[in-house]
PDB file of C-alpha atoms in Angstrom:
ATOM      1  CA  MET A   7     100.641  79.716  82.278  1.00  0.00           C
ATOM      2  CA  ARG A   8      97.620  78.278  84.057  1.00  0.00           C
ATOM      3  CA  ILE A   9      95.309  81.276  84.388  1.00  0.00           C
ATOM      4  CA  LEU A  10      92.141  81.722  86.431  1.00  0.00           C
ATOM      5  CA  ILE A  11      89.706  84.472  85.382  1.00  0.00           C
ATOM      6  CA  ALA A  12      87.316  86.023  87.925  1.00  0.00           C
ATOM      7  CA  GLU A  13      84.834  88.148  85.969  1.00  0.00           C
ATOM      8  CA  ASP A  14      81.043  88.319  86.266  1.00  0.00           C
ATOM      9  CA  HIS A  15      80.445  89.885  82.837  1.00  0.00           C
ATOM     10  CA  VAL A  16      79.740  86.902  80.595  1.00  0.00           C
ATOM     11  CA  LEU A  17      80.855  88.401  77.291  1.00  0.00           C
ATOM     12  CA  LEU A  18      84.049  89.898  78.706  1.00  0.00           C
ATOM     13  CA  ARG A  19      84.862  86.651  80.492  1.00  0.00           C
ATOM     14  CA  ALA A  20      84.386  84.672  77.270  1.00  0.00           C
ATOM     15  CA  GLY A  21      86.550  87.155  75.385  1.00  0.00           C
ATOM     16  CA  LEU A  22      89.362  86.886  77.911  1.00  0.00           C
ATOM     17  CA  GLU A  23      89.175  83.098  77.865  1.00  0.00           C
ATOM     18  CA  ARG A  24      89.461  83.034  74.066  1.00  0.00           C
ATOM     19  CA  LEU A  25      92.219  85.646  73.967  1.00  0.00           C
ATOM     20  CA  LEU A  26      94.388  83.946  76.579  1.00  0.00           C
ATOM     21  CA  GLY A  27      93.743  80.492  75.163  1.00  0.00           C
ATOM     22  CA  ASP A  28      94.738  81.602  71.674  1.00  0.00           C
ATOM     23  CA  ALA A  29      97.943  83.027  73.168  1.00  0.00           C
ATOM     24  CA  GLY A  30      98.894  79.555  74.374  1.00  0.00           C
ATOM     25  CA  HIS A  31      97.858  79.775  78.017  1.00  0.00           C
ATOM     26  CA  GLU A  32      95.833  77.132  79.860  1.00  0.00           C
ATOM     27  CA  VAL A  33      92.638  78.852  80.995  1.00  0.00           C
ATOM     28  CA  LEU A  34      91.102  77.199  84.033  1.00  0.00           C
ATOM     29  CA  PRO A  35      87.296  77.157  84.473  1.00  0.00           C
ATOM     30  CA  SER A  36      86.386  80.772  85.208  1.00  0.00           C
ATOM     31  CA  VAL A  37      84.438  82.097  88.180  1.00  0.00           C
ATOM     32  CA  ALA A  38      81.960  84.960  88.544  1.00  0.00           C
ATOM     33  CA  ASP A  39      82.321  85.959  92.194  1.00  0.00           C
ATOM     34  CA  ALA A  40      84.909  86.513  94.913  1.00  0.00           C
ATOM     35  CA  GLU A  41      83.940  83.385  96.839  1.00  0.00           C
ATOM     36  CA  GLY A  42      84.523  81.264  93.761  1.00  0.00           C
ATOM     37  CA  LEU A  43      87.842  83.002  93.154  1.00  0.00           C
ATOM     38  CA  LEU A  44      89.141  82.193  96.635  1.00  0.00           C
ATOM     39  CA  ARG A  45      87.919  78.608  96.466  1.00  0.00           C
ATOM     40  CA  ARG A  46      89.368  77.883  93.028  1.00  0.00           C
ATOM     41  CA  CYS A  47      92.731  79.455  93.867  1.00  0.00           C
ATOM     42  CA  ALA A  48      92.970  77.217  96.922  1.00  0.00           C
ATOM     43  CA  ASP A  49      92.020  74.118  94.919  1.00  0.00           C
ATOM     44  CA  ASP A  50      93.777  74.699  91.591  1.00  0.00           C
ATOM     45  CA  ARG A  51      96.795  76.874  92.481  1.00  0.00           C
ATOM     46  CA  PRO A  52      96.857  78.876  89.219  1.00  0.00           C
ATOM     47  CA  ASP A  53      99.980  80.637  87.947  1.00  0.00           C
ATOM     48  CA  LEU A  54      98.040  83.895  87.548  1.00  0.00           C
ATOM     49  CA  ALA A  55      94.633  85.241  88.571  1.00  0.00           C
ATOM     50  CA  VAL A  56      92.905  87.871  86.429  1.00  0.00           C
ATOM     51  CA  VAL A  57      90.434  89.595  88.724  1.00  0.00           C
ATOM     52  CA  ASP A  58      87.636  92.139  88.246  1.00  0.00           C
ATOM     53  CA  VAL A  59      87.192  94.686  91.052  1.00  0.00           C
ATOM     54  CA  ARG A  60      83.407  94.680  91.148  1.00  0.00           C
ATOM     55  CA  MET A  61      81.693  91.324  91.529  1.00  0.00           C
ATOM     56  CA  PRO A  62      78.539  89.893  93.142  1.00  0.00           C
ATOM     57  CA  PRO A  63      76.773  90.257  95.434  1.00  0.00           C
ATOM     58  CA  THR A  64      77.146  94.048  95.921  1.00  0.00           C
ATOM     59  CA  PHE A  65      79.246  94.876  92.836  1.00  0.00           C
ATOM     60  CA  THR A  66      81.443  97.267  94.814  1.00  0.00           C
ATOM     61  CA  ASP A  67      84.888  96.027  95.835  1.00  0.00           C
ATOM     62  CA  GLU A  68      84.510  92.275  96.399  1.00  0.00           C
ATOM     63  CA  GLY A  69      87.016  91.377  93.716  1.00  0.00           C
ATOM     64  CA  ILE A  70      89.875  93.574  94.821  1.00  0.00           C
ATOM     65  CA  ARG A  71      89.325  92.695  98.492  1.00  0.00           C
ATOM     66  CA  ALA A  72      89.602  89.055  97.484  1.00  0.00           C
ATOM     67  CA  ALA A  73      92.787  89.905  95.579  1.00  0.00           C
ATOM     68  CA  VAL A  74      94.285  91.480  98.710  1.00  0.00           C
ATOM     69  CA  LEU A  75      93.377  88.359 100.689  1.00  0.00           C
ATOM     70  CA  LEU A  76      94.836  86.085  98.018  1.00  0.00           C
ATOM     71  CA  ARG A  77      98.115  87.962  98.039  1.00  0.00           C
ATOM     72  CA  SER A  78      98.428  87.396 101.775  1.00  0.00           C
ATOM     73  CA  THR A  79      97.243  83.776 101.913  1.00  0.00           C
ATOM     74  CA  HIS A  80      98.634  82.416  98.630  1.00  0.00           C
ATOM     75  CA  PRO A  81     101.991  84.102  98.108  1.00  0.00           C
ATOM     76  CA  PRO A  82     103.541  84.493  95.637  1.00  0.00           C
ATOM     77  CA  LEU A  83     100.384  84.261  93.461  1.00  0.00           C
ATOM     78  CA  PRO A  84     100.574  86.860  90.651  1.00  0.00           C
ATOM     79  CA  VAL A  85      97.370  88.897  90.316  1.00  0.00           C
ATOM     80  CA  LEU A  86      96.265  91.117  87.442  1.00  0.00           C
ATOM     81  CA  VAL A  87      93.378  93.380  88.428  1.00  0.00           C
ATOM     82  CA  LEU A  88      91.072  94.645  85.676  1.00  0.00           C
ATOM     83  CA  SER A  89      88.647  97.404  86.544  1.00  0.00           C
ATOM     84  CA  GLN A  90      86.444 100.185  85.234  1.00  0.00           C
ATOM     85  CA  TYR A  91      87.778 102.496  87.939  1.00  0.00           C
ATOM     86  CA  VAL A  92      90.515 102.913  90.538  1.00  0.00           C
ATOM     87  CA  GLU A  93      89.778 101.567  94.013  1.00  0.00           C
ATOM     88  CA  GLU A  94      92.447 103.664  95.744  1.00  0.00           C
ATOM     89  CA  ARG A  95      92.461 102.139  99.198  1.00  0.00           C
ATOM     90  CA  TYR A  96      92.865  98.510  98.182  1.00  0.00           C
ATOM     91  CA  ALA A  97      95.109  99.342  95.232  1.00  0.00           C
ATOM     92  CA  ALA A  98      97.562 100.984  97.625  1.00  0.00           C
ATOM     93  CA  GLU A  99      97.265  98.020  99.990  1.00  0.00           C
ATOM     94  CA  LEU A 100      98.028  95.579  97.194  1.00  0.00           C
ATOM     95  CA  ILE A 101     101.151  97.490  96.216  1.00  0.00           C
ATOM     96  CA  ALA A 102     102.247  97.967  99.809  1.00  0.00           C
ATOM     97  CA  ASP A 103     102.214  94.256 100.585  1.00  0.00           C
ATOM     98  CA  ASP A 104     104.440  93.316  97.646  1.00  0.00           C
ATOM     99  CA  SER A 105     104.608  94.914  94.207  1.00  0.00           C
ATOM    100  CA  SER A 106     106.078  91.859  92.475  1.00  0.00           C
ATOM    101  CA  GLY A 107     103.697  89.817  90.335  1.00  0.00           C
ATOM    102  CA  LEU A 108     101.067  92.548  90.425  1.00  0.00           C
ATOM    103  CA  GLY A 109      99.114  94.411  87.779  1.00  0.00           C
ATOM    104  CA  TYR A 110      96.249  96.927  87.867  1.00  0.00           C
ATOM    105  CA  LEU A 111      94.806  97.945  84.508  1.00  0.00           C
ATOM    106  CA  LEU A 112      91.715  99.974  83.628  1.00  0.00           C
ATOM    107  CA  LYS A 113      89.505  98.140  81.135  1.00  0.00           C
ATOM    108  CA  ASP A 114      88.690 101.219  79.076  1.00  0.00           C
ATOM    109  CA  ARG A 115      92.383 101.985  78.608  1.00  0.00           C
ATOM    110  CA  VAL A 116      93.460  98.536  77.412  1.00  0.00           C
ATOM    111  CA  ALA A 117      93.330  99.391  73.720  1.00  0.00           C
ATOM    112  CA  GLU A 118      95.768  96.880  72.220  1.00  0.00           C
ATOM    113  CA  VAL A 119      95.576  93.096  72.530  1.00  0.00           C
ATOM    114  CA  GLY A 120      99.358  92.906  72.344  1.00  0.00           C
ATOM    115  CA  ASP A 121      99.743  95.295  75.278  1.00  0.00           C
ATOM    116  CA  PHE A 122      97.331  93.254  77.393  1.00  0.00           C
ATOM    117  CA  LEU A 123      99.062  89.973  76.611  1.00  0.00           C
ATOM    118  CA  ALA A 124     102.423  91.592  77.384  1.00  0.00           C
ATOM    119  CA  ALA A 125     101.027  92.725  80.745  1.00  0.00           C
ATOM    120  CA  VAL A 126      99.862  89.177  81.453  1.00  0.00           C
ATOM    121  CA  GLU A 127     103.363  87.848  80.722  1.00  0.00           C
ATOM    122  CA  THR A 128     105.016  90.548  82.832  1.00  0.00           C
ATOM    123  CA  VAL A 129     102.815  90.008  85.877  1.00  0.00           C
ATOM    124  CA  GLY A 130     102.920  86.232  85.534  1.00  0.00           C
ATOM    125  CA  SER A 131     106.729  86.311  85.557  1.00  0.00           C
ATOM    126  CA  GLY A 132     106.833  88.419  88.728  1.00  0.00           C
ATOM    127  CA  GLY A 133     106.870  91.931  87.262  1.00  0.00           C
ATOM    128  CA  THR A 134     104.676  94.943  87.964  1.00  0.00           C
ATOM    129  CA  VAL A 135     102.278  96.667  85.552  1.00  0.00           C
ATOM    130  CA  LEU A 136     100.300  99.690  86.778  1.00  0.00           C
ATOM    131  CA  ASP A 137      98.034 101.832  84.642  1.00  0.00           C
ATOM    132  CA  PRO A 138      99.249 105.463  84.786  1.00  0.00           C
ATOM    133  CA  GLU A 139      95.770 106.548  85.919  1.00  0.00           C
ATOM    134  CA  VAL A 140      95.963 104.124  88.848  1.00  0.00           C
ATOM    135  CA  VAL A 141      99.307 105.585  89.844  1.00  0.00           C
ATOM    136  CA  SER A 142      98.046 109.145  89.405  1.00  0.00           C
ATOM    137  CA  GLN A 143      94.922 108.733  91.535  1.00  0.00           C
ATOM    138  CA  ILE A 144      96.760 107.019  94.366  1.00  0.00           C
ATOM    139  CA  MET A 145      99.401 109.734  94.271  1.00  0.00           C
ATOM    140  CA  ILE A 146      96.770 112.460  94.523  1.00  0.00           C
ATOM    141  CA  ARG A 147      95.452 110.728  97.640  1.00  0.00           C
ATOM    142  CA  SER A 148      98.876 110.768  99.252  1.00  0.00           C
ATOM    143  CA  ARG A 149     100.074 114.301  98.393  1.00  0.00           C
ATOM    144  CA  ARG A 150     100.189 115.289 102.058  1.00  0.00           C
ATOM    145  CA  SER A 151     103.187 113.162 102.846  1.00  0.00           C
ATOM    146  CA  ARG A 152     105.761 115.450 104.473  1.00  0.00           C
ATOM    147  CA  ASP A 153     108.755 113.670 102.975  1.00  0.00           C
ATOM    148  CA  LEU A 154     107.435 114.263  99.488  1.00  0.00           C
ATOM    149  CA  ASP A 155     107.121 118.012  99.976  1.00  0.00           C
ATOM    150  CA  ALA A 156     110.876 118.269  99.503  1.00  0.00           C
ATOM    151  CA  LEU A 157     110.697 116.914  95.940  1.00  0.00           C
ATOM    152  CA  THR A 158     110.804 119.322  93.016  1.00  0.00           C
ATOM    153  CA  PRO A 159     108.135 119.085  90.282  1.00  0.00           C
ATOM    154  CA  ARG A 160     110.624 117.318  88.003  1.00  0.00           C
ATOM    155  CA  GLU A 161     111.520 114.839  90.733  1.00  0.00           C
ATOM    156  CA  ARG A 162     107.822 114.142  91.305  1.00  0.00           C
ATOM    157  CA  GLU A 163     107.367 113.575  87.593  1.00  0.00           C
ATOM    158  CA  ALA A 164     110.284 111.139  87.554  1.00  0.00           C
ATOM    159  CA  LEU A 165     108.899 109.307  90.588  1.00  0.00           C
ATOM    160  CA  GLU A 166     105.479 108.953  88.954  1.00  0.00           C
ATOM    161  CA  LEU A 167     107.123 107.424  85.903  1.00  0.00           C
ATOM    162  CA  MET A 168     109.099 105.103  88.187  1.00  0.00           C
ATOM    163  CA  ALA A 169     105.798 104.011  89.723  1.00  0.00           C
ATOM    164  CA  GLU A 170     104.592 103.007  86.257  1.00  0.00           C
ATOM    165  CA  GLY A 171     107.510 100.562  86.133  1.00  0.00           C
ATOM    166  CA  ARG A 172     109.574 102.532  83.621  1.00  0.00           C
ATOM    167  CA  SER A 173     113.327 102.175  83.329  1.00  0.00           C
ATOM    168  CA  ASN A 174     115.678 105.163  83.526  1.00  0.00           C
ATOM    169  CA  GLY A 175     115.981 105.089  79.744  1.00  0.00           C
ATOM    170  CA  SER A 176     112.203 105.206  79.307  1.00  0.00           C
ATOM    171  CA  ILE A 177     111.922 108.019  81.868  1.00  0.00           C
ATOM    172  CA  ALA A 178     114.579 110.011  79.995  1.00  0.00           C
ATOM    173  CA  GLU A 179     112.599 109.603  76.775  1.00  0.00           C
ATOM    174  CA  ARG A 180     109.317 110.681  78.363  1.00  0.00           C
ATOM    175  CA  MET A 181     110.863 113.678  80.135  1.00  0.00           C
ATOM    176  CA  HIS A 182     113.008 114.654  77.128  1.00  0.00           C
ATOM    177  CA  VAL A 183     116.233 114.667  79.135  1.00  0.00           C
ATOM    178  CA  THR A 184     119.455 112.665  79.092  1.00  0.00           C
ATOM    179  CA  ALA A 185     119.952 109.383  80.917  1.00  0.00           C
ATOM    180  CA  GLY A 186     122.476 111.161  83.121  1.00  0.00           C
ATOM    181  CA  ALA A 187     119.894 113.762  84.107  1.00  0.00           C
ATOM    182  CA  VAL A 188     117.471 110.989  85.097  1.00  0.00           C
ATOM    183  CA  GLU A 189     120.151 109.336  87.229  1.00  0.00           C
ATOM    184  CA  LYS A 190     120.612 112.631  89.082  1.00  0.00           C
ATOM    185  CA  LEU A 191     116.840 113.001  89.566  1.00  0.00           C
ATOM    186  CA  VAL A 192     116.538 109.436  90.881  1.00  0.00           C
ATOM    187  CA  SER A 193     119.502 109.921  93.185  1.00  0.00           C
ATOM    188  CA  ALA A 194     117.953 113.130  94.548  1.00  0.00           C
ATOM    189  CA  ILE A 195     114.636 111.330  95.127  1.00  0.00           C
ATOM    190  CA  PHE A 196     116.339 108.544  97.073  1.00  0.00           C
ATOM    191  CA  SER A 197     118.242 111.082  99.139  1.00  0.00           C
ATOM    192  CA  LYS A 198     115.225 113.275  99.960  1.00  0.00           C
ATOM    193  CA  LEU A 199     113.126 110.247 100.891  1.00  0.00           C
ATOM    194  CA  GLY A 200     115.850 108.985 103.203  1.00  0.00           C
ATOM    195  CA  LEU A 201     116.498 105.720 101.384  1.00  0.00           C
ATOM    196  CA  PRO A 202     120.043 104.563 102.268  1.00  0.00           C
ATOM    197  CA  ALA A 203     122.505 103.218  99.736  1.00  0.00           C
ATOM    198  CA  GLU A 204     122.437  99.725 101.251  1.00  0.00           C
ATOM    199  CA  ASP A 205     118.826  99.432 100.065  1.00  0.00           C
ATOM    200  CA  SER A 206     119.923  99.949  96.446  1.00  0.00           C
ATOM    201  CA  GLY A 207     118.231  96.773  95.238  1.00  0.00           C
ATOM    202  CA  HIS A 208     114.850  97.896  96.555  1.00  0.00           C
ATOM    203  CA  ARG A 209     114.990 101.678  96.615  1.00  0.00           C
ATOM    204  CA  ARG A 210     112.856 102.166  93.502  1.00  0.00           C
ATOM    205  CA  VAL A 211     110.010 100.173  95.069  1.00  0.00           C
ATOM    206  CA  LEU A 212     110.497 101.881  98.438  1.00  0.00           C
ATOM    207  CA  ALA A 213     110.413 105.298  96.767  1.00  0.00           C
ATOM    208  CA  VAL A 214     107.156 104.471  94.998  1.00  0.00           C
ATOM    209  CA  LEU A 215     105.588 103.126  98.196  1.00  0.00           C
ATOM    210  CA  THR A 216     106.631 106.277 100.052  1.00  0.00           C
ATOM    211  CA  HIS A 217     104.940 108.303  97.337  1.00  0.00           C
ATOM    212  CA  LEU A 218     101.812 106.230  97.887  1.00  0.00           C
ATOM    213  CA  GLY A 219     101.844 107.095 101.573  1.00  0.00           C
ATOM    214  CA  VAL A 220     102.826 103.597 102.708  1.00  0.00           C
ATOM    215  CA  ASP A 221     105.522 102.905 105.285  1.00  0.00           C
ATOM    216  CA  ALA A 222     107.395 100.125 103.501  1.00  0.00           C
ATOM    217  CA  ARG A 223     110.261 100.110 106.014  1.00  0.00           C
ATOM    218  CA  ARG A 224     108.275  99.126 109.079  1.00  0.00           C
TER     219      ARG A 224
END
């Protein structure tokens, strides 16, 4: 893939460039701020943008705001957000717009090179990779949703695992139940959230978005 890195930390940026280059990707000239990110994406049309949340000039949320803008102006550009923390508002907005080709990983929790490179491949090919802590914090923010009050603790647990992008088989393994039990939990979640059968191809995403407090059916 042709990958653009937006990261102001020189050593981290150099490390990412080397890592991705060694993995066989074409790393475009990197940028250190949101303005450069937007300009280079418009000029070079990368296959994937790896974006830090905090960048100059204020080092608050410039990067992720630029990512939100990119997702709306350059669809279907895959974006992998790397951050030291969870920016809940914009993370939820990113997911709400379209969860395909999207990743949000916390830097301190990316412990294995193989896992990071796998995430790059997944996001670049249109998949979704969300750090469990990202999912957890956004969920905490949206606990007041009335529809979700009907879910049992086990159904909430299954939905959180769904939000991490896990398959039914993986959810069964994590919850120590059978695949059949997971199918019943998922079916109950869809029913309680009012997701009709005709939406079967998208109900997992819709269920996750509902859990994040986003109206994905507007």
